[in-house]
Amino acid sequence: MANYEVIDDDFQEEATVVPLVRPGMGKSRAKLARRCPACNQFWTNSGSHRIVSLKCSHTFGERCVKEGLKGKAARGQCCICGDSYRKADIRPIWPSKVFQEDSAIVNTLTDKLRTLTEQNISKEKDLIQARHDYEALKEKLKQITDPLVEKNTALVGHEASQERLRQYRCCANHVFAEERNVVRVMTAMPAHDMVVVSKKLGLEDFGLVKCRPYDAGVQETIRCHTKLIRDVRTSERIADNGAGTVLSTGLDKTLQLISTANNCVLIRYPLPSQGWSCEFDQADPSILYCGLADSTIQVYDIRNTRHSVDELKSPLVKSMPMHSLISCPAKSPMTKSLYCANMQHTYRWDWGMDEPKVPTALSVQQEGYQPFSLAYDTEQDLLMVSGRHKGKTLYSIATRGDVPGAEVIRGEYESAHFQQTMVRADIQGGTACIVDKNSMVRVWRDNEVQHTLELDRKLDVLDLKFSRMQDRRLLLALMDNRLQVFEAPDDQ
């Protein structure tokens, strides 16, 4: 098959056809580029034998093409590929030069790709069968080893057994890449035993990776963004084919609602500036929020797929990236509460049916400290603000007040380590997980550090999450190229 390159689209003289001779191409093949393949006559740029193209992209002299339409036949047939054409499919072209491309390499690569695709399908079938065999063997092994484990446990002293149960145990280590700085944020989907992690896939290719906490070999990739993903959230209230959805935003100025069932983007909203945080509304599952680089909050309704339906913006809030958004259950009916944090302020938006939208600063933020993370405990209705100031880092836990500014601090943990990265800490059931120096994770409860997890100090810890999956309480620690999963002790 011949491919042609048009160099000048405004040529009015007789066409000069120059063959592109490549190594291994004989003179006879190069000469064919100057003649009509139907009649083997030289074509021209005008007249009855001017160059024309069919919809299959093959070129002929116009006279030869129209001869195929004479008589009763309303359609002709390309003499090279056999595709049918009508008179309306004949398109004149005006090239200055026509080069003949050697399609042998393309055909060879196409055949090779077809072969590799068939081999890949075969390997995937083998992999599925191997996984079934693995599960069957694992069940048999469990039937054999369970009695042995029970017998060995009975021989271990009571104190040693209790000490083991009080420790966090690393049960999985997902390495996404050998190079660093490829992942940034994550969210957990307990109903589906799944963790969704943002990942850099290429120079301008960013997406989400779905993985199972206990099975590092099962991963699926969703390509969705062109720049760094700053935040990702999940919701079971907006479902697609029985699975939850994920909300993500990033520096490519888009907010995207993504199906985890079909691994595709359901809605993509353009943003006026870079997106830094996003959130689902706790009261109305149709409402979405997105915090921007100038501290503006865009409000979207999934029933409107084109643009935002509202905007939260105040001159009282300094223009800087809005890194945290949390929608909490309202303290009174017919009202909404949205907790926010940028690099300088931690505050709360409250509004009702007929009430104006006004932000109010939270009393939980200590003076001088710059917040870099905001977390919410859904079990005990607690807030945790992480801030840094003059070489120190302060983590404050407080109860939510009925009105903004009425928060009551329940506990504080101050570290002499200045947290340089914007680590996302978490709190659940009154237990907080934070990052200290040398990538050490502290598990803190009742104003006391109860556990210390020493991670790889060469890597940066970026995101921490508590989650409960398969009746187990897990601590998820995302570093810049891997995810480590820890199983919490029974007393947690």
Coordinates of C-alpha atoms in Angstrom, one line a residue:
M1 CA 0.0 0.0 0.0
A2 CA 1.4 3.5 -0.9
N3 CA 1.3 6.4 1.5
Y4 CA 1.8 10.0 0.2
E5 CA 3.1 13.2 1.8
V6 CA 1.6 16.4 0.5
I7 CA 4.2 19.2 0.8
D8 CA 2.4 22.1 -1.0
D9 CA -1.4 22.3 -1.0
D10 CA -1.6 25.3 -3.4
F11 CA 0.2 23.9 -6.5
Q12 CA -1.3 24.8 -9.9
E13 CA 1.2 23.5 -12.5
E14 CA 1.7 20.0 -13.8
A15 CA 2.5 17.7 -11.0
T16 CA 6.2 16.7 -10.6
V17 CA 6.4 13.4 -8.9
V18 CA 9.7 12.5 -7.2
P19 CA 10.1 8.9 -6.0
L20 CA 11.6 8.5 -2.5
V21 CA 14.2 5.8 -3.1
R22 CA 15.2 3.8 0.0
P23 CA 17.8 1.2 0.6
G24 CA 16.6 -2.1 -0.9
M25 CA 14.0 -0.4 -3.2
G26 CA 14.6 -1.0 -6.9
K27 CA 14.3 1.6 -9.6
S28 CA 11.2 0.0 -11.0
R29 CA 9.3 0.4 -7.6
A30 CA 10.4 4.0 -7.3
K31 CA 9.1 4.7 -10.8
L32 CA 5.7 3.5 -9.9
A33 CA 5.1 6.5 -7.7
R34 CA 5.0 8.7 -10.9
R35 CA 2.2 6.7 -12.7
C36 CA -1.5 5.9 -12.1
P37 CA -1.7 2.4 -10.7
A38 CA -4.8 1.7 -12.8
C39 CA -3.5 2.6 -16.3
N40 CA 0.2 2.9 -15.7
Q41 CA 0.1 6.4 -17.4
F42 CA 1.7 9.5 -16.0
W43 CA -0.8 11.6 -14.0
T44 CA -1.1 15.4 -14.1
N45 CA -2.2 18.2 -11.8
S46 CA -5.1 19.2 -14.2
G47 CA -7.1 17.9 -17.0
S48 CA -9.0 14.6 -17.4
H49 CA -6.1 12.6 -15.8
R50 CA -5.4 14.7 -12.8
I51 CA -4.5 13.2 -9.5
V52 CA -7.5 12.3 -7.3
S53 CA -7.9 10.4 -4.0
L54 CA -10.5 8.0 -2.9
K55 CA -11.8 7.6 0.7
C56 CA -9.5 4.6 1.2
S57 CA -6.6 7.2 0.6
H58 CA -5.4 5.5 -2.6
T59 CA -4.6 7.9 -5.6
F60 CA -5.4 7.5 -9.3
G61 CA -5.9 9.5 -12.4
E62 CA -9.5 10.9 -12.4
R63 CA -10.3 9.4 -15.8
C64 CA -9.5 5.9 -14.6
V65 CA -11.6 6.3 -11.4
K66 CA -14.7 7.7 -13.3
E67 CA -14.5 4.8 -15.8
G68 CA -15.3 2.5 -12.9
L69 CA -18.6 4.3 -12.4
K70 CA -19.9 4.1 -16.1
G71 CA -22.9 2.0 -17.0
K72 CA -25.5 0.8 -14.5
A73 CA -23.1 0.5 -11.6
A74 CA -23.6 3.3 -9.0
R75 CA -20.4 2.3 -7.2
G76 CA -16.9 1.6 -8.3
Q77 CA -14.2 -0.6 -6.6
C78 CA -10.6 0.4 -5.7
C79 CA -8.3 -1.8 -7.8
I80 CA -5.7 -1.8 -5.0
C81 CA -7.7 -2.6 -1.8
G82 CA -11.2 -3.4 -3.2
D83 CA -13.1 -0.8 -1.1
S84 CA -16.2 0.5 -2.9
Y85 CA -16.6 4.2 -3.8
R86 CA -19.1 6.6 -5.2
K87 CA -18.7 9.7 -7.3
A88 CA -18.9 11.9 -4.1
D89 CA -15.8 10.0 -2.8
I90 CA -13.5 11.3 -5.6
R91 CA -11.4 14.2 -4.2
P92 CA -8.9 16.1 -6.3
I93 CA -5.5 16.8 -4.7
W94 CA -2.8 19.3 -5.8
P95 CA 0.6 18.1 -4.6
S96 CA 4.0 19.5 -5.6
K97 CA 5.7 16.2 -4.8
V98 CA 4.6 12.7 -4.1
F99 CA 6.8 10.2 -2.3
Q100 CA 6.3 6.5 -2.2
E101 CA 6.6 5.0 1.3
D102 CA 7.8 1.5 1.7
S103 CA 5.0 -0.1 3.7
A104 CA 6.8 -3.4 4.2
I105 CA 8.1 -2.3 7.6
V106 CA 4.6 -1.2 8.7
N107 CA 3.2 -4.5 7.5
T108 CA 5.9 -6.5 9.4
L109 CA 5.3 -4.5 12.6
T110 CA 1.5 -5.0 12.2
D111 CA 1.9 -8.8 11.9
K112 CA 4.3 -8.8 14.9
L113 CA 1.8 -6.7 17.0
R114 CA -1.0 -9.2 16.0
T115 CA 1.1 -12.1 17.1
L116 CA 2.1 -10.5 20.4
T117 CA -1.6 -9.6 21.1
E118 CA -2.6 -13.2 20.6
Q119 CA 0.3 -14.3 22.8
N120 CA -0.8 -11.8 25.5
I121 CA -4.4 -13.1 25.4
S122 CA -3.1 -16.6 25.9
K123 CA -0.8 -15.5 28.8
E124 CA -3.8 -13.8 30.5
K125 CA -5.8 -17.0 30.3
D126 CA -2.9 -18.9 31.8
L127 CA -2.6 -16.3 34.5
I128 CA -6.3 -16.5 35.4
Q129 CA -6.0 -20.3 35.6
A130 CA -2.8 -20.0 37.7
R131 CA -4.6 -17.7 40.1
H132 CA -7.5 -20.2 40.5
D133 CA -4.9 -23.0 41.1
Y134 CA -3.1 -20.7 43.6
E135 CA -6.3 -20.1 45.6
A136 CA -7.1 -23.8 45.7
L137 CA -3.6 -24.7 46.9
K138 CA -3.7 -21.9 49.5
E139 CA -7.0 -23.3 50.9
K140 CA -5.5 -26.8 51.1
L141 CA -2.4 -25.3 52.8
K142 CA -4.5 -23.5 55.3
Q143 CA -6.3 -26.7 56.2
I144 CA -3.0 -28.4 56.8
T145 CA -1.3 -25.5 58.7
D146 CA -4.2 -24.2 60.9
P147 CA -4.0 -27.2 63.3
L148 CA -0.2 -26.8 63.5
V149 CA -0.5 -23.1 64.2
E150 CA -3.0 -23.7 67.0
K151 CA -0.7 -26.3 68.5
N152 CA 2.3 -24.1 68.3
T153 CA 0.4 -21.1 69.8
A154 CA -0.6 -23.2 72.8
L155 CA 3.1 -23.7 73.5
V156 CA 4.0 -20.0 73.4
G157 CA 3.8 -18.1 76.7
H158 CA 0.8 -15.9 77.5
E159 CA 2.9 -12.7 77.9
A160 CA 4.8 -13.2 74.6
S161 CA 1.5 -13.8 72.8
Q162 CA -0.1 -10.7 74.2
E163 CA 2.9 -8.6 73.2
R164 CA 2.7 -9.9 69.7
L165 CA -1.0 -9.0 69.4
R166 CA -0.2 -5.4 70.6
Q167 CA 2.1 -4.7 67.6
Y168 CA 1.3 -3.4 64.2
R169 CA 2.3 -6.1 61.6
C170 CA 3.3 -5.3 58.0
C171 CA 1.2 -7.6 55.8
A172 CA 1.8 -6.2 52.3
N173 CA 4.3 -4.0 50.4
H174 CA 3.2 -2.7 47.0
V175 CA 6.1 -1.3 45.0
F176 CA 4.8 0.7 42.1
A177 CA 8.1 1.7 40.6
E178 CA 11.8 1.6 41.3
E179 CA 12.2 5.4 40.7
R180 CA 10.9 7.8 43.3
N181 CA 8.1 10.5 43.2
V182 CA 5.7 8.5 41.2
V183 CA 2.7 8.4 43.6
R184 CA 1.1 11.2 45.7
V185 CA -2.3 10.6 47.3
M186 CA -4.7 7.7 47.9
T187 CA -8.2 6.8 49.1
A188 CA -9.6 3.5 50.5
M189 CA -12.7 1.7 49.4
P190 CA -13.5 -0.7 52.2
A191 CA -16.7 -2.1 50.6
H192 CA -14.6 -3.4 47.7
D193 CA -11.4 -4.3 49.6
M194 CA -9.6 -1.8 47.4
V195 CA -7.1 1.1 47.6
V196 CA -6.9 3.7 44.8
V197 CA -3.5 5.4 44.4
S198 CA -2.6 8.4 42.2
K199 CA 0.4 7.6 40.0
K200 CA 2.6 9.2 37.4
L201 CA 2.5 7.1 34.2
G202 CA 4.5 9.2 31.8
L203 CA 5.7 12.7 31.2
E204 CA 2.2 14.1 30.7
D205 CA 0.2 11.0 31.7
F206 CA -1.1 10.6 35.3
G207 CA -3.8 8.2 36.5
L208 CA -5.2 6.0 39.3
V209 CA -4.1 2.5 40.2
K210 CA -6.5 0.2 41.9
C211 CA -4.9 -2.5 44.1
R212 CA -5.9 -5.0 46.7
P213 CA -4.2 -4.5 50.1
Y214 CA -3.3 -8.2 50.5
D215 CA -2.5 -9.0 46.9
A216 CA 0.2 -6.9 45.2
G217 CA -0.2 -8.8 41.9
V218 CA -3.7 -7.5 41.2
Q219 CA -3.6 -3.9 39.9
E220 CA -5.6 -2.0 37.3
T221 CA -4.7 1.4 35.9
I222 CA -7.1 4.3 34.9
R223 CA -5.6 7.0 32.8
C224 CA -7.4 10.3 33.5
H225 CA -5.1 13.4 34.1
T226 CA -2.3 15.1 32.2
K227 CA -0.6 16.7 35.2
L228 CA 0.0 15.8 38.9
I229 CA -3.1 14.6 40.8
R230 CA -3.5 16.6 44.1
D231 CA -6.5 14.8 45.7
V232 CA -8.6 11.8 45.3
R233 CA -11.8 10.8 47.2
T234 CA -14.3 8.0 47.0
S235 CA -18.0 7.5 47.5
E236 CA -20.3 4.5 47.7
R237 CA -23.4 6.7 47.4
I238 CA -22.7 7.4 43.7
A239 CA -22.4 4.0 42.2
D240 CA -21.7 2.8 38.6
N241 CA -22.5 -0.9 37.8
G242 CA -22.6 -1.7 41.5
A243 CA -19.2 -0.2 42.3
G244 CA -18.3 3.0 44.0
T245 CA -17.0 6.1 42.2
V246 CA -13.8 8.2 42.7
L247 CA -13.4 11.9 42.5
S248 CA -10.0 13.3 41.6
T249 CA -8.5 16.7 40.8
G250 CA -5.1 18.0 39.7
L251 CA -2.9 20.6 38.3
D252 CA -4.3 20.0 34.8
K253 CA -7.4 22.2 35.8
T254 CA -9.9 19.4 35.8
L255 CA -12.3 17.7 38.3
Q256 CA -13.2 14.2 37.3
L257 CA -15.8 11.6 38.4
I258 CA -14.4 8.2 37.6
S259 CA -16.1 4.7 37.6
T260 CA -14.1 2.0 39.4
A261 CA -16.3 -0.6 37.7
N262 CA -15.5 0.3 34.1
N263 CA -12.2 2.2 34.7
C264 CA -13.4 5.2 32.8
V265 CA -14.2 8.9 33.4
L266 CA -17.9 9.6 33.8
I267 CA -17.8 13.4 34.1
R268 CA -14.9 15.8 33.4
Y269 CA -15.4 19.4 34.6
P270 CA -13.0 22.1 33.5
L271 CA -11.7 24.3 36.3
P272 CA -10.8 28.0 36.2
S273 CA -7.5 27.3 37.9
Q274 CA -5.5 24.3 39.3
G275 CA -7.4 21.9 41.5
W276 CA -5.8 21.0 44.9
S277 CA -8.6 19.3 46.8
C278 CA -12.0 17.7 46.2
E279 CA -14.9 16.2 48.3
F280 CA -18.3 14.6 48.1
D281 CA -21.1 16.3 50.0
Q282 CA -22.2 14.2 53.0
A283 CA -25.8 15.3 52.9
D284 CA -26.5 15.3 49.1
P285 CA -24.6 12.7 47.0
S286 CA -25.1 14.8 43.8
I287 CA -23.0 17.7 45.1
L288 CA -19.3 17.9 44.6
Y289 CA -16.7 20.4 45.8
C290 CA -13.3 21.4 44.4
G291 CA -10.7 23.6 46.2
L292 CA -8.6 25.6 43.8
A293 CA -5.1 27.2 43.9
D294 CA -6.6 30.6 44.9
S295 CA -8.7 29.3 47.8
T296 CA -11.9 29.4 45.8
I297 CA -14.3 26.5 46.2
Q298 CA -16.2 25.4 43.1
V299 CA -19.6 23.6 43.7
Y300 CA -20.8 21.1 41.1
D301 CA -23.9 19.1 40.7
I302 CA -23.6 15.8 38.7
R303 CA -26.9 16.6 37.1
N304 CA -25.2 19.5 35.4
T305 CA -22.3 18.1 33.4
R306 CA -21.0 21.4 31.9
H307 CA -20.0 23.8 34.7
S308 CA -20.2 24.7 38.4
V309 CA -23.5 25.6 40.0
D310 CA -22.1 27.8 42.8
E311 CA -18.8 29.3 44.2
L312 CA -17.5 29.8 47.7
K313 CA -15.2 32.8 47.8
S314 CA -14.5 35.5 50.4
P315 CA -12.0 38.4 50.7
L316 CA -11.4 37.3 54.3
V317 CA -9.5 34.2 52.9
K318 CA -6.1 34.8 51.5
S319 CA -5.5 33.6 48.0
M320 CA -3.3 30.4 48.2
P321 CA -3.8 26.7 47.4
M322 CA -6.8 25.0 49.2
H323 CA -5.1 21.7 50.1
S324 CA -7.9 20.2 52.3
L325 CA -11.7 19.9 52.1
I326 CA -14.0 18.0 54.4
S327 CA -17.8 17.8 54.3
C328 CA -19.2 16.9 57.7
P329 CA -22.7 16.1 58.8
A330 CA -24.5 19.4 59.6
K331 CA -25.2 20.2 63.3
S332 CA -28.8 21.4 62.4
P333 CA -31.3 20.4 59.7
M334 CA -31.3 22.1 56.3
T335 CA -27.7 23.4 56.7
K336 CA -24.3 22.4 55.3
S337 CA -20.9 22.5 56.8
L338 CA -17.6 22.4 54.9
Y339 CA -14.3 22.5 56.6
C340 CA -11.3 23.9 54.6
A341 CA -7.6 24.6 55.0
N342 CA -5.1 26.4 52.9
M343 CA -1.5 27.2 53.7
Q344 CA -2.5 29.9 56.3
H345 CA -6.1 29.4 57.5
T346 CA -8.3 26.6 58.8
Y347 CA -11.9 27.7 58.6
R348 CA -15.5 26.5 58.1
W349 CA -18.2 27.5 55.7
D350 CA -21.8 27.2 57.0
W351 CA -24.9 28.0 55.0
G352 CA -28.6 27.1 54.9
M353 CA -31.6 27.6 52.6
D354 CA -31.8 31.4 53.2
E355 CA -28.5 32.1 54.9
P356 CA -25.5 33.7 53.3
K357 CA -22.3 31.8 52.9
V358 CA -19.7 33.1 55.3
P359 CA -16.4 31.5 56.4
T360 CA -15.3 31.5 60.0
A361 CA -11.9 30.6 61.4
L362 CA -11.5 27.6 63.7
S363 CA -10.2 28.0 67.2
V364 CA -8.4 24.6 66.9
Q365 CA -5.6 26.2 64.8
Q366 CA -2.8 27.5 67.0
E367 CA -1.5 31.1 66.2
G368 CA 1.5 31.2 63.9
Y369 CA 1.2 27.6 62.7
Q370 CA 0.6 27.0 59.0
P371 CA -1.8 24.1 58.4
F372 CA -0.8 21.5 55.9
S373 CA -3.3 18.7 56.6
L374 CA -6.9 18.4 57.8
A375 CA -8.5 15.1 58.9
Y376 CA -11.9 14.1 60.2
D377 CA -12.9 11.2 62.6
T378 CA -16.3 9.9 61.4
E379 CA -16.6 7.6 64.4
Q380 CA -16.1 10.1 67.2
D381 CA -16.8 13.4 65.3
L382 CA -13.3 14.8 65.8
L383 CA -11.1 17.1 63.8
M384 CA -7.3 17.0 63.5
V385 CA -5.3 19.9 62.2
S386 CA -1.6 19.5 61.3
G387 CA 0.4 22.7 61.3
R388 CA 4.1 23.7 61.2
H389 CA 5.9 26.7 62.6
K390 CA 9.6 27.7 63.3
G391 CA 11.1 24.2 63.1
K392 CA 8.2 22.4 64.9
T393 CA 5.1 20.5 63.9
L394 CA 1.9 20.5 66.0
Y395 CA -1.0 18.1 65.6
S396 CA -4.2 19.2 67.4
I397 CA -7.4 17.1 67.9
A398 CA -10.6 18.9 68.8
T399 CA -14.3 18.2 69.0
R400 CA -16.6 20.0 66.5
G401 CA -18.6 22.9 68.0
D402 CA -22.2 23.7 67.2
V403 CA -20.9 27.0 65.8
P404 CA -17.6 27.8 64.2
G405 CA -15.0 28.9 66.8
A406 CA -16.5 26.7 69.6
E407 CA -14.2 23.8 69.0
V408 CA -12.8 22.1 72.2
I409 CA -9.2 20.8 72.0
R410 CA -9.0 17.2 73.2
G411 CA -5.2 16.7 72.8
E412 CA -2.1 17.9 71.1
Y413 CA 1.2 16.3 70.0
E414 CA 4.2 18.6 69.3
S415 CA 7.2 17.3 67.4
A416 CA 10.6 19.0 67.2
H417 CA 10.7 17.8 63.6
F418 CA 9.6 20.5 61.0
Q419 CA 7.5 18.6 58.5
Q420 CA 8.6 19.9 55.1
T421 CA 6.3 17.7 52.9
M422 CA 2.5 18.1 52.9
V423 CA 1.9 14.7 54.6
R424 CA -1.8 13.8 54.9
A425 CA -2.4 12.5 58.4
D426 CA -5.5 10.6 59.6
I427 CA -7.6 10.0 62.6
Q428 CA -10.2 7.2 63.2
G429 CA -11.9 6.0 66.4
G430 CA -9.9 8.5 68.5
T431 CA -6.6 7.1 67.2
A432 CA -4.4 9.4 65.1
C433 CA -1.5 8.5 62.8
I434 CA 1.2 11.1 62.1
V435 CA 4.7 11.3 60.6
D436 CA 7.7 12.2 62.6
K437 CA 11.4 12.6 61.6
N438 CA 13.2 9.9 59.6
S439 CA 9.9 8.6 58.1
M440 CA 8.7 7.3 61.5
V441 CA 5.0 6.9 61.8
R442 CA 3.5 7.6 65.3
V443 CA 0.2 6.0 66.4
W444 CA -1.2 8.4 69.0
R445 CA -4.2 8.0 71.3
D446 CA -5.2 9.6 74.6
N447 CA -2.3 12.1 74.4
E448 CA 0.2 9.2 74.3
V449 CA 2.2 7.7 71.5
Q450 CA 1.3 4.0 71.7
H451 CA 3.1 2.7 68.6
T452 CA 6.0 3.7 66.4
L453 CA 6.5 2.3 62.9
E454 CA 9.9 2.7 61.3
L455 CA 9.6 2.9 57.6
D456 CA 12.3 3.3 54.9
R457 CA 13.9 6.6 55.9
K458 CA 15.2 7.1 52.3
L459 CA 11.6 7.6 51.2
D460 CA 9.1 10.3 52.0
V461 CA 5.8 9.4 53.6
L462 CA 3.1 11.3 51.8
D463 CA -0.3 9.9 52.9
L464 CA -1.7 7.9 55.9
K465 CA -5.1 6.3 56.1
F466 CA -6.9 4.1 58.6
S467 CA -9.4 1.6 57.0
R468 CA -11.3 -1.6 57.9
M469 CA -11.3 -4.4 55.3
Q470 CA -12.1 -8.0 55.7
D471 CA -12.9 -7.4 59.4
R472 CA -9.4 -6.2 60.0
R473 CA -8.3 -2.7 60.9
L474 CA -5.5 -1.5 58.6
L475 CA -3.1 1.4 58.5
L476 CA -2.1 2.3 55.0
A477 CA 1.2 4.2 54.5
L478 CA 1.8 5.7 51.1
M479 CA 5.5 6.6 50.3
D480 CA 6.8 8.2 47.1
N481 CA 7.0 4.9 45.2
R482 CA 5.2 2.2 47.3
L483 CA 2.3 1.4 49.6
Q484 CA 2.8 -0.5 52.8
V485 CA -0.1 -2.1 54.6
F486 CA -0.1 -2.7 58.4
E487 CA -2.5 -4.7 60.3
A488 CA -3.5 -3.0 63.6
P489 CA -3.3 -4.9 66.9
D490 CA -6.5 -6.2 68.5
D491 CA -6.6 -3.4 71.1
Q492 CA -6.9 -0.8 68.3

